[in-house]
């Protein structure tokens, strides 16, 4: 489907969701992806899916329906609906908080001391070491080892981020790696 038609469908989706569910159009734009058409003839609908939770919205003309269950997994929890109903100010605060986490991670002793080790697991990094774990698993294993050693850098990082979950901390720790890889690729392209 051409981009102009998809943009028209997104306009209809944003209007329907704002009217029916009080969803913030900005959150719809940022979170939803067009999946495609389903059905035949008069029963044709357009399906959209959240990029992270995979919850779906079905658009039938100008009427939207939340798919509360898709397969075996329930969708559209109250928390997810509340997230889509956030005000612009709440969305801006969430973005600012994520940026603050990123900025802190980029300069944190934990990241700076283990940056080379983390980057070595990315195939696009010049210092890539083949045969190792994928980046997420490597970061998680590093965090587990540091936790067992009662590493003060990890303790300070976890306290600042308000989490001790290795998966969440690994995600935060790997975020600056993507920036480093992009910078490396840009410098090589010159």
XYZ file of N, CA and C in Angstrom:
570
model
N 0.859 -1.169 0.000
C 0.000 0.000 0.000
C 0.906 1.233 0.000
N 0.464 2.266 -0.726
C 1.319 3.443 -0.842
C 1.290 4.287 0.436
N 2.360 5.038 0.693
C 2.472 5.817 1.934
C 1.344 6.833 2.137
N 0.843 7.418 1.055
C -0.241 8.403 1.191
C -1.504 7.732 1.741
N -1.814 6.535 1.270
C -2.989 5.805 1.755
C -2.803 5.409 3.218
N -1.590 4.983 3.581
C -1.319 4.620 4.972
C -1.456 5.849 5.871
N -0.989 7.011 5.394
C -1.149 8.247 6.177
C -2.618 8.593 6.380
N -3.438 8.378 5.356
C -4.890 8.605 5.486
C -5.486 7.666 6.534
N -5.066 6.404 6.497
C -5.560 5.440 7.488
C -5.131 5.840 8.902
N -3.895 6.334 9.048
C -3.445 6.794 10.361
C -4.256 7.992 10.840
N -4.627 8.896 9.925
C -5.494 10.027 10.306
C -6.825 9.519 10.850
N -7.412 8.536 10.158
C -8.680 7.951 10.609
C -8.499 7.237 11.949
N -7.385 6.505 12.096
C -7.117 5.780 13.336
C -6.961 6.743 14.514
N -6.169 7.799 14.326
C -5.965 8.769 15.403
C -7.293 9.403 15.831
N -8.115 9.788 14.865
C -9.406 10.414 15.175
C -10.333 9.429 15.894
N -10.408 8.201 15.408
C -11.285 7.196 16.019
C -10.835 6.870 17.435
N -9.536 6.687 17.630
C -9.031 6.327 18.962
C -9.166 7.476 19.954
N -8.990 8.701 19.493
C -9.170 9.858 20.382
C -10.640 9.960 20.792
N -11.527 9.760 19.848
C -12.967 9.867 20.109
C -13.470 8.707 20.977
N -13.061 7.498 20.650
C -13.619 6.313 21.318
C -12.926 5.961 22.634
N -11.594 6.149 22.701
C -10.843 5.657 23.869
C -10.068 6.746 24.600
N -10.146 7.986 24.114
C -9.382 9.106 24.662
C -7.873 8.875 24.532
N -7.461 8.143 23.502
C -6.045 7.916 23.257
C -5.435 9.194 22.692
N -4.213 9.474 23.085
C -3.493 10.637 22.588
C -3.019 10.335 21.152
N -3.401 11.171 20.189
C -2.993 10.935 18.802
C -1.468 10.829 18.642
N -0.759 11.564 19.453
C 0.705 11.523 19.401
C 1.236 10.130 19.767
N 0.618 9.487 20.746
C 1.026 8.141 21.154
C 0.693 7.145 20.043
N -0.437 7.332 19.373
C -0.820 6.464 18.247
C 0.248 6.568 17.158
N 0.640 7.794 16.840
C 1.637 8.011 15.796
C 2.958 7.336 16.157
N 3.379 7.475 17.402
C 4.672 6.932 17.825
C 4.638 5.423 18.034
N 3.524 4.897 18.540
C 3.499 3.509 18.966
C 2.950 2.493 17.988
N 2.057 2.911 17.106
C 1.375 1.949 16.246
C 2.052 1.815 14.881
N 1.978 0.613 14.336
C 2.488 0.318 12.993
C 1.353 -0.316 12.185
N 1.289 0.027 10.917
C 0.274 -0.554 10.037
C 0.691 -1.968 9.680
N -0.213 -2.933 9.886
C 0.078 -4.337 9.597
C -0.440 -4.718 8.215
N -1.689 -4.329 7.925
C -2.262 -4.668 6.627
C -3.763 -4.858 6.714
N -4.318 -5.391 5.639
C -5.758 -5.606 5.539
C -6.097 -7.023 5.978
N -7.333 -7.162 6.473
C -7.886 -8.477 6.787
C -9.313 -8.517 6.274
N -9.764 -9.686 5.870
C -11.141 -9.858 5.431
C -11.297 -9.689 3.937
N -12.571 -9.714 3.501
C -12.879 -9.625 2.077
C -14.086 -8.725 1.882
N -14.115 -8.045 0.753
C -15.282 -7.240 0.378
C -15.671 -6.218 1.422
N -16.957 -6.243 1.823
C -17.469 -5.292 2.808
C -16.880 -5.524 4.191
N -16.352 -6.705 4.445
C -15.796 -7.048 5.753
C -14.303 -6.730 5.863
N -13.773 -5.968 4.899
C -12.345 -5.616 4.912
C -12.082 -4.610 6.028
N -11.060 -4.897 6.846
C -10.631 -3.988 7.920
C -9.122 -3.792 7.800
N -8.626 -2.750 8.456
C -7.195 -2.469 8.500
C -6.706 -2.736 9.918
N -5.558 -3.383 10.034
C -5.025 -3.773 11.336
C -3.742 -2.995 11.627
N -3.664 -2.480 12.857
C -2.492 -1.771 13.347
C -2.005 -2.498 14.595
N -0.675 -2.470 14.832
C -0.111 -3.175 15.980
C 0.880 -2.272 16.699
N 0.830 -2.319 18.042
C 1.798 -1.591 18.847
C 3.178 -2.215 18.615
N 4.181 -1.372 18.436
C 5.529 -1.842 18.111
C 6.165 -2.654 19.229
N 5.827 -2.371 20.482
C 6.491 -3.092 21.573
C 5.629 -4.163 22.229
N 4.328 -3.921 22.378
C 3.484 -4.906 23.062
C 2.743 -5.819 22.095
N 2.675 -5.437 20.830
C 1.981 -6.181 19.775
C 0.459 -6.186 19.941
N -0.069 -5.339 20.820
C -1.520 -5.183 20.912
C -2.026 -4.591 19.601
N -3.218 -5.021 19.200
C -3.726 -4.614 17.890
C -4.990 -3.765 17.994
N -5.136 -2.888 17.001
C -6.353 -2.110 16.813
C -6.839 -2.403 15.407
N -8.132 -2.673 15.285
C -8.748 -2.923 13.987
C -9.535 -1.675 13.610
N -9.292 -1.155 12.414
C -9.991 0.027 11.913
C -10.959 -0.399 10.823
N -12.251 -0.183 11.066
C -13.307 -0.498 10.104
C -13.980 0.812 9.748
N -13.621 1.370 8.599
C -14.103 2.675 8.166
C -13.611 3.735 9.157
N -14.489 4.280 9.997
C -14.072 5.281 10.984
C -14.255 4.772 12.409
N -14.395 3.461 12.572
C -14.611 2.859 13.887
C -13.425 1.966 14.246
N -12.878 2.182 15.427
C -11.729 1.395 15.885
C -12.169 0.400 16.949
N -11.554 -0.781 16.930
C -11.817 -1.812 17.930
C -10.482 -2.307 18.459
N -10.358 -2.363 19.784
C -9.153 -2.915 20.393
C -9.291 -4.428 20.422
N -8.290 -5.133 19.943
C -8.302 -6.598 20.044
C -7.811 -6.951 21.444
N -8.759 -7.289 22.301
C -8.431 -7.570 23.696
C -7.617 -8.850 23.840
N -7.733 -9.746 22.863
C -6.984 -10.997 22.913
C -6.598 -11.352 21.489
N -5.352 -11.737 21.317
C -4.889 -12.166 20.005
C -4.135 -13.467 20.220
N -4.671 -14.549 19.743
C -4.094 -15.859 20.020
C -4.357 -16.204 21.481
N -3.369 -16.707 22.163
C -3.515 -17.100 23.572
C -3.227 -15.956 24.533
N -2.591 -14.914 24.031
C -2.104 -13.848 24.906
C -3.111 -12.700 24.997
N -3.500 -12.306 26.222
C -4.382 -11.148 26.358
C -3.626 -9.850 26.058
N -4.335 -8.877 25.535
C -3.750 -7.584 25.197
C -4.584 -6.460 25.784
N -4.077 -5.252 25.634
C -4.738 -4.028 26.062
C -5.084 -4.052 27.554
N -4.048 -4.203 28.367
C -4.217 -4.122 29.815
C -4.612 -2.696 30.180
N -5.084 -2.510 31.394
C -5.446 -1.166 31.855
C -4.236 -0.236 31.824
N -3.056 -0.775 32.166
C -1.839 0.040 32.157
C -1.494 0.488 30.735
N -1.669 -0.402 29.768
C -1.372 -0.039 28.387
C -2.367 1.007 27.873
N -3.634 0.851 28.205
C -4.632 1.847 27.806
C -4.303 3.193 28.437
N -3.918 3.185 29.713
C -3.572 4.428 30.407
C -2.367 5.096 29.742
N -1.415 4.300 29.292
C -0.237 4.851 28.617
C -0.654 5.561 27.328
N -1.578 4.978 26.595
C -2.051 5.611 25.359
C -2.915 6.844 25.640
N -3.421 6.974 26.847
C -4.249 8.127 27.217
C -3.433 9.259 27.835
N -2.125 9.087 27.961
C -1.298 10.125 28.563
C -1.426 11.447 27.813
N -1.268 12.525 28.580
C -1.285 13.865 27.985
C 0.053 14.130 27.297
N 0.101 15.190 26.510
C 1.357 15.571 25.869
C 2.438 15.846 26.909
N 2.069 16.473 28.015
C 3.037 16.775 29.074
C 3.596 15.487 29.677
N 2.746 14.489 29.876
C 3.209 13.209 30.421
C 4.136 12.497 29.428
N 3.810 12.582 28.145
C 4.664 11.979 27.115
C 6.014 12.690 27.086
N 5.993 14.019 27.147
C 7.244 14.787 27.156
C 8.094 14.446 28.375
N 7.454 14.282 29.527
C 8.188 13.922 30.752
C 8.811 12.534 30.614
N 8.090 11.605 29.998
C 8.616 10.251 29.775
C 9.826 10.288 28.846
N 9.738 11.083 27.797
C 10.854 11.216 26.854
C 12.055 11.845 27.554
N 11.816 12.868 28.354
C 12.905 13.528 29.082
C 13.563 12.569 30.068
N 12.775 11.744 30.725
C 13.324 10.775 31.685
C 14.188 9.739 30.967
N 13.726 9.266 29.803
C 14.528 8.308 29.031
C 15.831 8.940 28.552
N 15.757 10.208 28.137
C 16.968 10.906 27.686
C 17.944 11.093 28.843
N 17.420 11.400 30.026
C 18.276 11.557 31.207
C 18.955 10.231 31.555
N 18.224 9.122 31.449
C 18.820 7.801 31.683
C 19.940 7.530 30.683
N 19.682 7.846 29.419
C 20.666 7.628 28.371
C 21.915 8.472 28.622
N 21.701 9.765 28.925
C 22.827 10.665 29.170
C 23.659 10.200 30.358
N 22.994 9.754 31.407
C 23.715 9.260 32.577
C 24.515 8.005 32.222
N 23.876 7.080 31.508
C 24.547 5.832 31.139
C 25.798 6.111 30.320
N 25.692 7.030 29.380
C 26.797 7.357 28.484
C 28.041 7.817 29.235
N 27.854 8.436 30.396
C 28.995 8.950 31.168
C 29.231 8.180 32.463
N 28.461 7.122 32.685
C 28.585 6.380 33.943
C 29.877 5.563 33.970
N 30.485 5.438 35.146
C 31.693 4.606 35.263
C 31.449 3.160 34.812
N 30.256 2.633 35.069
C 29.949 1.260 34.675
C 30.063 1.103 33.158
N 29.436 1.999 32.418
C 29.489 1.917 30.955
C 30.899 2.192 30.441
N 31.518 3.237 30.923
C 32.843 3.609 30.425
C 33.872 2.511 30.671
N 33.788 1.844 31.823
C 34.747 0.784 32.140
C 34.523 -0.499 31.339
N 33.305 -0.709 30.833
C 32.991 -1.961 30.129
C 32.563 -1.737 28.681
N 32.732 -0.516 28.189
C 32.295 -0.173 26.835
C 32.936 -1.082 25.785
N 34.235 -1.254 25.821
C 34.923 -2.073 24.814
C 34.429 -3.517 24.861
N 34.227 -4.023 26.058
C 33.738 -5.395 26.233
C 32.336 -5.544 25.652
N 31.478 -4.562 25.871
C 30.107 -4.618 25.353
C 30.085 -4.481 23.834
N 30.863 -3.527 23.308
C 30.880 -3.298 21.864
C 31.435 -4.483 21.087
N 32.316 -5.260 21.691
C 32.931 -6.402 21.012
C 31.918 -7.460 20.593
N 30.680 -7.379 21.084
C 29.649 -8.362 20.739
C 28.765 -7.905 19.573
N 29.046 -6.727 19.021
C 28.274 -6.210 17.888
C 29.026 -6.464 16.588
N 28.367 -7.101 15.634
C 29.006 -7.430 14.358
C 29.424 -6.188 13.585
N 28.723 -5.067 13.779
C 29.038 -3.836 13.052
C 30.178 -3.043 13.692
N 30.712 -3.501 14.811
C 31.784 -2.799 15.501
C 33.134 -3.277 14.951
N 34.070 -2.362 14.692
C 35.372 -2.773 14.152
C 36.106 -3.785 15.036
N 35.898 -3.744 16.336
C 36.564 -4.672 17.240
C 35.735 -5.892 17.586
N 34.798 -6.256 16.701
C 33.913 -7.402 16.936
C 34.712 -8.684 17.123
N 34.338 -9.451 18.151
C 34.967 -10.744 18.413
C 33.952 -11.853 18.120
N 34.103 -12.546 17.002
C 33.123 -13.585 16.632
C 33.131 -14.752 17.620
N 32.005 -15.425 17.653
C 31.892 -16.622 18.478
C 31.382 -16.387 19.881
N 31.156 -15.156 20.252
C 30.666 -14.851 21.599
C 29.151 -14.787 21.655
N 28.659 -14.416 22.796
C 27.213 -14.277 22.999
C 26.707 -13.046 22.238
N 25.392 -12.982 22.055
C 24.827 -11.781 21.445
C 24.957 -10.626 22.453
N 24.835 -9.380 22.015
C 25.061 -8.247 22.914
C 24.194 -8.263 24.178
N 22.912 -8.582 24.047
C 22.024 -8.565 25.215
C 22.448 -9.625 26.233
N 22.753 -10.809 25.756
C 23.171 -11.878 26.652
C 24.521 -11.553 27.296
N 25.426 -10.980 26.524
C 26.734 -10.604 27.067
C 26.585 -9.552 28.162
N 25.718 -8.568 27.930
C 25.495 -7.532 28.939
C 24.866 -8.130 30.188
N 23.908 -9.018 30.001
C 23.258 -9.646 31.152
C 24.261 -10.473 31.960
N 25.094 -11.242 31.278
C 26.113 -12.043 31.965
C 27.111 -11.157 32.707
N 27.492 -10.045 32.082
C 28.388 -9.094 32.744
C 27.747 -8.550 34.014
N 26.486 -8.175 33.933
C 25.784 -7.622 35.092
C 25.645 -8.651 36.210
N 25.380 -9.894 35.855
C 25.272 -10.952 36.865
C 26.618 -11.147 37.563
N 27.698 -11.170 36.773
C 29.036 -11.340 37.360
C 29.391 -10.156 38.265
N 29.062 -8.957 37.836
C 29.350 -7.770 38.651
C 28.510 -7.757 39.930
N 27.276 -8.213 39.831
C 26.407 -8.277 41.013
C 26.965 -9.274 42.022
N 27.434 -10.419 41.539
C 28.018 -11.432 42.433
C 29.284 -10.914 43.112
N 29.992 -10.003 42.428
C 31.220 -9.426 42.977
C 30.942 -8.171 43.800
N 29.651 -7.828 43.963
C 29.254 -6.610 44.691
C 29.961 -5.372 44.156
N 30.001 -5.233 42.848
C 30.662 -4.116 42.181
C 29.974 -2.795 42.543
N 30.755 -1.816 43.002
C 30.181 -0.534 43.434
C 29.658 0.271 42.255
N 30.279 0.122 41.069
C 29.790 0.842 39.886
C 28.396 0.350 39.515
N 28.199 -0.970 39.577
C 26.883 -1.532 39.287
C 25.871 -1.085 40.329
N 26.251 -1.093 41.594
C 25.337 -0.665 42.662
C 24.894 0.782 42.452
N 25.841 1.654 42.115
C 25.516 3.067 41.884
C 24.616 3.213 40.653
N 24.913 2.458 39.595
C 24.119 2.514 38.365
C 22.690 2.033 38.632
N 22.568 0.893 39.315
C 21.246 0.326 39.609
C 20.440 1.269 40.494
N 21.096 1.876 41.468
C 20.394 2.814 42.352
C 19.904 4.027 41.567
N 20.757 4.562 40.692
C 20.385 5.746 39.890
C 19.235 5.423 38.946
N 19.211 4.200 38.406
C 18.163 3.798 37.465
C 16.923 3.254 38.165
N 17.017 3.025 39.462
C 15.864 2.547 40.222
C 15.463 1.128 39.882
N 16.450 0.292 39.527
C 16.131 -1.081 39.143
C 17.323 -1.984 39.429
N 17.017 -3.221 39.801
C 18.040 -4.249 39.939
C 17.822 -5.373 38.923
N 16.848 -5.204 38.036
C 16.524 -6.211 37.037
C 17.627 -6.270 35.979
N 18.322 -7.408 35.858
C 19.421 -7.499 34.885
C 18.985 -7.225 33.444
N 17.771 -7.628 33.077
C 17.291 -7.384 31.710
C 17.143 -5.888 31.441
N 16.523 -5.186 32.386
C 16.325 -3.741 32.243
C 17.663 -3.008 32.240
N 18.536 -3.370 33.159
C 19.843 -2.721 33.229
C 20.683 -3.022 31.980
N 20.574 -4.232 31.453
C 21.295 -4.576 30.215
C 20.808 -3.708 29.065
N 19.500 -3.523 28.977
C 18.927 -2.664 27.931
C 19.486 -1.247 28.037
N 19.510 -0.715 29.253
C 20.020 0.638 29.462
C 21.510 0.727 29.141
N 22.257 -0.277 29.515
C 23.704 -0.287 29.314
C 24.074 -0.417 27.834
N 23.240 -1.081 27.055
C 23.530 -1.275 25.632
C 23.100 -0.092 24.765
N 22.213 0.740 25.263
C 21.691 1.852 24.452
C 22.806 2.739 23.883
N 23.800 3.146 24.663
C 24.864 3.982 24.084
C 25.732 3.246 23.060
N 25.754 1.929 23.102
C 26.551 1.163 22.135
C 26.089 1.459 20.711
N 24.793 1.615 20.517
C 24.257 1.880 19.183
C 24.754 3.232 18.665
N 24.848 4.205 19.565
C 25.371 5.522 19.203
C 26.846 5.407 18.810
N 27.607 4.627 19.558
C 29.027 4.417 19.270
C 29.203 3.750 17.902
N 28.365 2.765 17.602
C 28.457 2.054 16.323
C 28.123 2.986 15.168
N 27.066 3.791 15.334
C 26.700 4.751 14.277
C 27.828 5.739 14.024
N 28.452 6.225 15.093
C 29.567 7.182 14.948
C 30.743 6.511 14.244
N 31.011 5.258 14.594
C 32.106 4.529 13.965
C 31.849 4.325 12.466
N 30.627 3.971 12.123
C 30.277 3.749 10.727
C 30.351 5.054 9.937
N 29.922 6.156 10.558
C 29.975 7.449 9.887
C 31.413 7.875 9.634
N 32.281 7.627 10.603
C 33.691 8.024 10.426
C 34.365 7.156 9.373
N 33.983 5.896 9.256
C 34.566 5.021 8.226
C 34.058 5.373 6.837
N 32.847 5.931 6.761
C 32.266 6.276 5.464
C 32.927 7.525 4.863
N 33.568 8.312 5.699
C 34.203 9.536 5.202
C 35.432 9.295 4.432
